[in-house]
mmCIF file of C-alpha atoms in Angstrom:
data_model
loop_
_atom_site.group_PDB
_atom_site.id
_atom_site.type_symbol
_atom_site.label_atom_id
_atom_site.label_comp_id
_atom_site.label_asym_id
_atom_site.label_seq_id
_atom_site.Cartn_x
_atom_site.Cartn_y
_atom_site.Cartn_z
ATOM 1 C CA PHE A 82 0.000 0.000 0.000
ATOM 2 C CA ALA A 83 1.405 3.399 -0.972
ATOM 3 C CA GLY A 84 0.251 6.288 1.212
ATOM 4 C CA PRO A 85 -0.168 9.981 0.280
ATOM 5 C CA SER A 86 3.581 10.476 0.628
ATOM 6 C CA GLY A 87 4.275 7.750 -1.957
ATOM 7 C CA ALA A 88 6.069 5.560 0.599
ATOM 8 C CA CYS A 89 5.337 1.831 0.651
ATOM 9 C CA THR A 90 3.973 0.454 3.942
ATOM 10 C CA LEU A 91 5.608 -2.876 4.805
ATOM 11 C CA ASP A 92 4.117 -3.360 8.270
ATOM 12 C CA LEU A 93 1.691 -1.563 10.518
ATOM 13 C CA LEU A 94 0.606 -1.629 14.168
ATOM 14 C CA GLY A 95 -2.933 -0.377 14.868
ATOM 15 C CA GLN A 96 -5.080 0.303 17.930
ATOM 16 C CA PRO A 97 -8.858 0.953 17.780
ATOM 17 C CA LEU A 98 -10.256 4.072 19.448
ATOM 18 C CA SER A 99 -13.402 2.899 21.196
ATOM 19 C CA THR A 100 -16.391 4.908 22.293
ATOM 20 C CA SER A 101 -18.881 4.579 25.094
ATOM 21 C CA PRO A 102 -21.434 3.150 24.429
ATOM 22 C CA PRO A 103 -19.309 0.582 22.554
ATOM 23 C CA GLY A 104 -18.355 1.488 19.031
ATOM 24 C CA ILE A 105 -15.359 2.465 16.948
ATOM 25 C CA MET A 106 -14.450 6.115 16.454
ATOM 26 C CA GLY A 107 -11.177 5.398 14.673
ATOM 27 C CA HIS A 108 -7.712 4.010 15.315
ATOM 28 C CA ALA A 109 -4.082 4.923 15.894
ATOM 29 C CA HIS A 110 -1.138 3.250 14.245
ATOM 30 C CA TYR A 111 2.613 3.546 13.826
ATOM 31 C CA GLU A 112 3.820 3.887 10.237
ATOM 32 C CA HIS A 113 7.172 4.992 8.755
ATOM 33 C CA ASN A 114 8.403 6.228 12.159
ATOM 34 C CA VAL A 115 5.273 8.337 12.500
ATOM 35 C CA TRP A 116 2.321 7.911 14.846
ATOM 36 C CA VAL A 117 -0.966 8.363 12.995
ATOM 37 C CA LEU A 118 -4.214 9.172 14.810
ATOM 38 C CA VAL A 119 -7.292 8.472 12.662
ATOM 39 C CA SER A 120 -10.878 9.278 13.597
ATOM 40 C CA SER A 121 -13.693 8.092 11.357
ATOM 41 C CA THR A 122 -16.305 10.785 11.931
ATOM 42 C CA ASP A 123 -18.884 9.600 9.413
ATOM 43 C CA HIS A 124 -18.862 5.990 8.286
ATOM 44 C CA ASN A 125 -22.051 6.354 6.253
ATOM 45 C CA SER A 126 -21.154 9.372 4.146
ATOM 46 C CA PRO A 127 -19.753 8.572 0.668
ATOM 47 C CA LYS A 128 -17.870 11.874 0.660
ATOM 48 C CA PRO A 129 -14.857 12.914 2.768
ATOM 49 C CA THR A 130 -15.954 14.752 5.887
ATOM 50 C CA GLY A 131 -14.406 16.411 8.888
ATOM 51 C CA PRO A 132 -11.175 18.319 9.218
ATOM 52 C CA PRO A 133 -8.176 17.946 6.908
ATOM 53 C CA PHE A 134 -5.734 15.076 6.645
ATOM 54 C CA PHE A 135 -2.417 16.200 8.135
ATOM 55 C CA ARG A 136 0.926 14.693 7.238
ATOM 56 C CA TYR A 137 4.318 15.115 8.844
ATOM 57 C CA HIS A 138 7.389 16.357 6.993
ATOM 58 C CA LYS A 139 10.992 17.188 7.932
ATOM 59 C CA ALA A 140 10.394 20.634 9.368
ATOM 60 C CA GLY A 141 7.992 19.169 11.898
ATOM 61 C CA LEU A 142 5.127 21.200 10.446
ATOM 62 C CA THR A 143 1.989 19.968 8.710
ATOM 63 C CA GLU A 144 0.167 20.478 5.472
ATOM 64 C CA GLY A 145 -3.474 19.676 4.924
ATOM 65 C CA ILE A 146 -5.168 17.632 2.247
ATOM 66 C CA ARG A 147 -8.758 16.416 2.369
ATOM 67 C CA GLY A 148 -9.021 12.710 3.143
ATOM 68 C CA ARG A 149 -11.418 9.995 4.258
ATOM 69 C CA GLY A 150 -12.101 10.605 7.944
ATOM 70 C CA ASP A 151 -9.769 12.693 10.083
ATOM 71 C CA VAL A 152 -6.091 11.753 10.198
ATOM 72 C CA PHE A 153 -3.478 13.451 12.324
ATOM 73 C CA MET A 154 0.144 12.428 11.804
ATOM 74 C CA MET A 155 2.467 13.576 14.553
ATOM 75 C CA ALA A 156 6.251 13.820 14.690
ATOM 76 C CA PRO A 157 8.405 10.686 15.035
ATOM 77 C CA PRO A 158 8.821 9.193 18.534
ATOM 78 C CA HIS A 159 12.325 10.625 18.900
ATOM 79 C CA HIS A 160 10.659 14.046 19.170
ATOM 80 C CA PRO A 161 9.846 13.944 22.942
ATOM 81 C CA LEU A 162 7.306 16.783 23.008
ATOM 82 C CA GLN A 163 5.201 15.463 20.137
ATOM 83 C CA GLN A 164 5.370 11.900 21.417
ATOM 84 C CA THR A 165 4.153 13.026 24.832
ATOM 85 C CA ARG A 166 1.392 15.112 23.279
ATOM 86 C CA LEU A 167 0.190 12.228 21.114
ATOM 87 C CA GLU A 168 0.078 9.874 24.077
ATOM 88 C CA ARG A 169 -1.940 12.413 26.048
ATOM 89 C CA LEU A 170 -4.233 13.059 23.068
ATOM 90 C CA LEU A 171 -5.066 9.370 22.883
ATOM 91 C CA GLU A 172 -5.862 9.304 26.611
ATOM 92 C CA ILE A 173 -7.895 12.514 26.408
ATOM 93 C CA ASN A 174 -9.863 11.332 23.358
ATOM 94 C CA ARG A 175 -10.894 8.220 25.245
ATOM 95 C CA THR A 176 -12.131 10.366 28.129
ATOM 96 C CA LEU A 177 -14.020 12.725 25.826
ATOM 97 C CA ALA A 178 -15.670 9.860 23.956
ATOM 98 C CA SER A 179 -17.036 8.407 27.203
ATOM 99 C CA THR A 180 -18.288 11.708 28.676
ATOM 100 C CA LEU A 181 -21.914 12.468 27.870
ATOM 101 C CA GLU A 182 -22.605 15.186 30.469
ATOM 102 C CA GLN A 183 -21.930 18.441 28.600
ATOM 103 C CA ALA A 184 -20.710 20.618 31.482
ATOM 104 C CA LEU A 185 -18.147 18.013 32.517
ATOM 105 C CA LEU A 186 -17.189 17.418 28.900
ATOM 106 C CA LEU A 187 -16.483 21.114 28.267
ATOM 107 C CA ARG A 188 -14.436 21.328 31.467
ATOM 108 C CA ASN A 189 -12.371 18.331 30.348
ATOM 109 C CA ILE A 190 -11.766 19.961 26.954
ATOM 110 C CA ILE A 191 -10.414 23.258 28.304
ATOM 111 C CA ASN A 192 -8.270 21.555 30.927
ATOM 112 C CA ALA A 193 -6.813 19.316 28.224
ATOM 113 C CA ALA A 194 -6.183 22.299 25.940
ATOM 114 C CA ARG A 195 -4.301 24.225 28.610
ATOM 115 C CA GLU A 196 -2.248 21.171 29.543
ATOM 116 C CA LEU A 197 -1.345 20.107 25.995
ATOM 117 C CA ILE A 198 -0.392 23.595 24.775
ATOM 118 C CA GLY A 199 1.177 24.852 27.996
ATOM 119 C CA ALA A 200 -0.974 27.983 28.165
ATOM 120 C CA ASP A 201 -1.975 30.162 31.087
ATOM 121 C CA ALA A 202 -5.652 29.722 30.279
ATOM 122 C CA ALA A 203 -8.053 28.076 27.844
ATOM 123 C CA SER A 204 -11.689 28.637 26.959
ATOM 124 C CA ILE A 205 -14.412 27.272 24.747
ATOM 125 C CA MET A 206 -17.165 29.265 23.069
ATOM 126 C CA LEU A 207 -20.166 27.766 21.315
ATOM 127 C CA ALA A 208 -22.287 29.459 18.694
ATOM 128 C CA ASP A 209 -25.708 30.786 19.621
ATOM 129 C CA THR A 210 -27.620 30.474 16.361
ATOM 130 C CA GLN A 211 -30.444 32.713 17.578
ATOM 131 C CA SER A 212 -28.347 35.709 18.657
ATOM 132 C CA GLY A 213 -25.528 35.209 16.150
ATOM 133 C CA GLU A 214 -22.918 35.420 18.918
ATOM 134 C CA LEU A 215 -20.345 33.171 20.557
ATOM 135 C CA ARG A 216 -21.073 32.362 24.189
ATOM 136 C CA PHE A 217 -18.488 31.315 26.757
ATOM 137 C CA GLU A 218 -19.379 27.837 27.971
ATOM 138 C CA ALA A 219 -16.210 26.962 29.887
ATOM 139 C CA ALA A 220 -12.960 28.724 30.791
ATOM 140 C CA THR A 221 -10.076 27.935 33.099
ATOM 141 C CA ASN A 222 -9.652 31.600 34.068
ATOM 142 C CA MET A 223 -13.311 32.408 34.797
ATOM 143 C CA GLU A 224 -15.976 31.293 37.249
ATOM 144 C CA SER A 225 -19.441 30.369 36.034
ATOM 145 C CA SER A 226 -20.817 33.635 37.394
ATOM 146 C CA GLN A 227 -18.349 35.613 35.251
ATOM 147 C CA MET A 228 -19.279 33.702 32.109
ATOM 148 C CA ALA A 229 -23.015 34.264 32.556
ATOM 149 C CA GLY A 230 -24.138 36.567 29.778
ATOM 150 C CA LEU A 231 -20.589 37.004 28.493
ATOM 151 C CA VAL A 232 -20.683 36.901 24.701
ATOM 152 C CA VAL A 233 -18.263 37.606 21.867
ATOM 153 C CA PRO A 234 -19.569 39.052 18.594
ATOM 154 C CA ILE A 235 -18.881 37.028 15.478
ATOM 155 C CA ASN A 236 -18.109 40.250 13.628
ATOM 156 C CA GLY A 237 -15.206 42.200 15.084
ATOM 157 C CA SER A 238 -13.456 39.570 17.204
ATOM 158 C CA ILE A 239 -10.631 37.077 16.843
ATOM 159 C CA ALA A 240 -12.874 34.194 17.888
ATOM 160 C CA GLY A 241 -15.500 35.361 15.399
ATOM 161 C CA TRP A 242 -12.934 35.403 12.611
ATOM 162 C CA ILE A 243 -11.876 31.837 13.471
ATOM 163 C CA PHE A 244 -15.512 30.740 13.556
ATOM 164 C CA THR A 245 -16.431 32.434 10.272
ATOM 165 C CA HIS A 246 -13.344 31.380 8.305
ATOM 166 C CA ARG A 247 -13.056 27.967 10.013
ATOM 167 C CA GLU A 248 -9.291 28.398 10.244
ATOM 168 C CA PRO A 249 -6.807 28.405 13.146
ATOM 169 C CA VAL A 250 -5.228 31.697 14.168
ATOM 170 C CA ILE A 251 -2.126 32.629 16.138
ATOM 171 C CA VAL A 252 -2.079 36.171 17.523
ATOM 172 C CA PRO A 253 1.387 36.865 19.001
ATOM 173 C CA ASP A 254 0.391 40.293 20.331
ATOM 174 C CA THR A 255 -3.265 41.132 20.968
ATOM 175 C CA THR A 256 -2.554 44.845 21.411
ATOM 176 C CA ILE A 257 -1.784 45.284 17.723
ATOM 177 C CA ASP A 258 -4.575 43.073 16.339
ATOM 178 C CA THR A 259 -7.670 45.087 15.456
ATOM 179 C CA ARG A 260 -9.889 42.018 15.827
ATOM 180 C CA TRP A 261 -9.180 41.661 19.529
ATOM 181 C CA HIS A 262 -12.324 41.957 21.676
ATOM 182 C CA ARG A 263 -11.007 43.746 24.784
ATOM 183 C CA LYS A 264 -14.294 43.690 26.717
ATOM 184 C CA VAL A 265 -13.724 40.133 27.967
ATOM 185 C CA ASP A 266 -10.441 41.139 29.640
ATOM 186 C CA ASP A 267 -12.099 44.235 31.072
ATOM 187 C CA LYS A 268 -14.768 42.134 32.756
ATOM 188 C CA THR A 269 -12.519 39.331 34.012
ATOM 189 C CA ALA A 270 -9.382 41.366 34.882
ATOM 190 C CA PHE A 271 -7.341 38.782 32.955
ATOM 191 C CA VAL A 272 -4.576 40.152 30.731
ATOM 192 C CA THR A 273 -4.537 38.446 27.338
ATOM 193 C CA ARG A 274 -1.177 38.919 25.645
ATOM 194 C CA SER A 275 -1.342 36.247 22.926
ATOM 195 C CA ILE A 276 -3.939 33.850 21.539
ATOM 196 C CA LEU A 277 -4.040 30.532 19.747
ATOM 197 C CA GLY A 278 -7.536 29.699 18.526
ATOM 198 C CA VAL A 279 -8.983 26.879 16.435
ATOM 199 C CA PRO A 280 -12.512 26.170 15.176
ATOM 200 C CA LEU A 281 -14.778 23.412 16.433
ATOM 201 C CA ILE A 282 -16.076 21.780 13.255
ATOM 202 C CA HIS A 283 -18.592 18.984 12.892
ATOM 203 C CA ARG A 284 -19.611 17.690 9.456
ATOM 204 C CA ASN A 285 -18.080 20.710 7.795
ATOM 205 C CA LYS A 286 -20.015 23.152 9.998
ATOM 206 C CA ALA A 287 -18.457 25.385 12.656
ATOM 207 C CA ILE A 288 -20.116 25.011 16.060
ATOM 208 C CA GLY A 289 -17.681 26.992 18.195
ATOM 209 C CA VAL A 290 -14.097 27.972 19.001
ATOM 210 C CA VAL A 291 -11.401 26.738 21.394
ATOM 211 C CA GLN A 292 -8.790 29.274 22.505
ATOM 212 C CA CYS A 293 -5.544 29.085 24.475
ATOM 213 C CA LEU A 294 -4.269 32.304 26.026
ATOM 214 C CA ASN A 295 -0.673 33.317 26.814
ATOM 215 C CA LYS A 296 1.858 30.551 26.132
ATOM 216 C CA ALA A 297 3.589 29.899 29.439
ATOM 217 C CA ASP A 298 6.965 29.196 27.832
ATOM 218 C CA GLY A 299 7.871 30.814 24.506
ATOM 219 C CA THR A 300 5.300 31.589 21.818
ATOM 220 C CA PHE A 301 2.527 29.662 20.114
ATOM 221 C CA ASP A 302 3.758 27.807 17.028
ATOM 222 C CA SER A 303 2.537 25.505 14.266
ATOM 223 C CA ASP A 304 2.980 22.372 16.389
ATOM 224 C CA ASP A 305 0.693 23.933 19.006
ATOM 225 C CA THR A 306 -1.836 24.649 16.272
ATOM 226 C CA VAL A 307 -1.850 21.045 15.013
ATOM 227 C CA THR A 308 -2.179 19.695 18.552
ATOM 228 C CA LEU A 309 -5.022 22.018 19.517
ATOM 229 C CA GLN A 310 -6.863 21.387 16.243
ATOM 230 C CA ALA A 311 -6.571 17.635 16.772
ATOM 231 C CA LEU A 312 -8.102 18.060 20.217
ATOM 232 C CA ALA A 313 -10.814 20.389 18.893
ATOM 233 C CA ASP A 314 -11.832 17.987 16.132
ATOM 234 C CA GLN A 315 -12.409 15.195 18.629
ATOM 235 C CA ALA A 316 -14.050 17.636 21.033
ATOM 236 C CA ALA A 317 -16.570 18.710 18.382
ATOM 237 C CA ILE A 318 -17.663 15.102 17.881
ATOM 238 C CA ALA A 319 -17.980 14.601 21.637
ATOM 239 C CA ILE A 320 -20.009 17.813 22.062
ATOM 240 C CA VAL A 321 -22.492 16.823 19.363
ATOM 241 C CA ASN A 322 -22.785 13.325 20.849
ATOM 242 C CA ALA A 323 -23.460 14.814 24.303
ATOM 243 C CA ARG A 324 -26.161 17.064 22.854
ATOM 244 C CA LEU A 325 -27.813 14.123 21.105
ATOM 245 C CA PHE A 326 -27.677 12.089 24.313
ATOM 246 C CA GLN A 327 -29.348 14.896 26.255
ATOM 247 C CA GLN A 328 -32.019 15.219 23.587
ATOM 248 C CA SER A 329 -32.705 11.481 23.695
ATOM 249 C CA ASP A 330 -33.052 11.675 27.493
ATOM 250 C CA LEU A 331 -35.523 14.543 27.128
ATOM 251 C CA ILE A 332 -37.553 12.627 24.556
ATOM 252 C CA SER A 333 -37.629 9.572 26.847
ATOM 253 C CA GLU A 334 -38.918 11.711 29.716
ATOM 254 C CA LEU A 335 -41.637 13.238 27.508
ATOM 255 C CA VAL A 336 -42.728 9.814 26.275
ATOM 256 C CA HIS A 337 -42.896 8.574 29.881
ATOM 257 C CA GLU A 338 -44.995 11.583 30.932
ATOM 258 C CA LEU A 339 -47.384 10.983 28.041
ATOM 259 C CA ARG A 340 -47.695 7.280 28.721
ATOM 260 C CA THR A 341 -48.469 7.663 32.439
ATOM 261 C CA PRO A 342 -51.824 9.520 32.097
ATOM 262 C CA LEU A 343 -52.667 7.466 28.979
ATOM 263 C CA GLY A 344 -52.154 4.264 30.949
ATOM 264 C CA ALA A 345 -54.379 5.552 33.758
ATOM 265 C CA ILE A 346 -57.148 6.389 31.269
ATOM 266 C CA LEU A 347 -56.946 2.981 29.611
ATOM 267 C CA ALA A 348 -57.034 1.280 33.011
ATOM 268 C CA THR A 349 -60.349 2.947 33.885
ATOM 269 C CA THR A 350 -62.089 2.115 30.605
#
């Protein structure tokens, strides 16, 4: 088998990525001194879906081409940082796939983002289709009371640009970026110096944005972008699954409430 790089695969070690309830969300394997993380987001669709296919090259950067499912190829194992990040990504993805309570899921996502990227803070915003704004749903640097009613406009903000264009963004210095929405810092008293943001995309539709603020050591780079996007792509799937699970619970409760009086009526006739 010849892959996208043209190299011939002689042997391959694979590991399925399971979900809860049981199912397969993809697999990880080791190929040509590269760990490959694959997530099959839509087994029924005849067309490629999800985020781009990333492949590793000498500079340690990535380039994207559209492929079947979502494939993230990280640096070879002799690169300690990338190896550690990939191992943590695999652990985190398993946790996300088995978490169906949305508040806990979002908290797990931002904690994972801050840990993987080495940032001072991380946050997640989801789109409000009715108001046309992005609402803070979880943040490591804010309490729930601070997030209540805190929104970011899609027009005129860095997060809005990421959401609209569905592309990652690195902002090394927020003070010179005209898209920066200062009001969030004003309300939280947090000083945002730099930002790395990536879109949350599900079935080619943006549903929100994940941001990391202020790299603790050095500056945000392309490896950080690939890592955070890999996390965000799995997070988007988990968020949609959690929403569907909550909806199914609500439907079950409604059906039960309808059946109870109906059963009483039938019992008296």
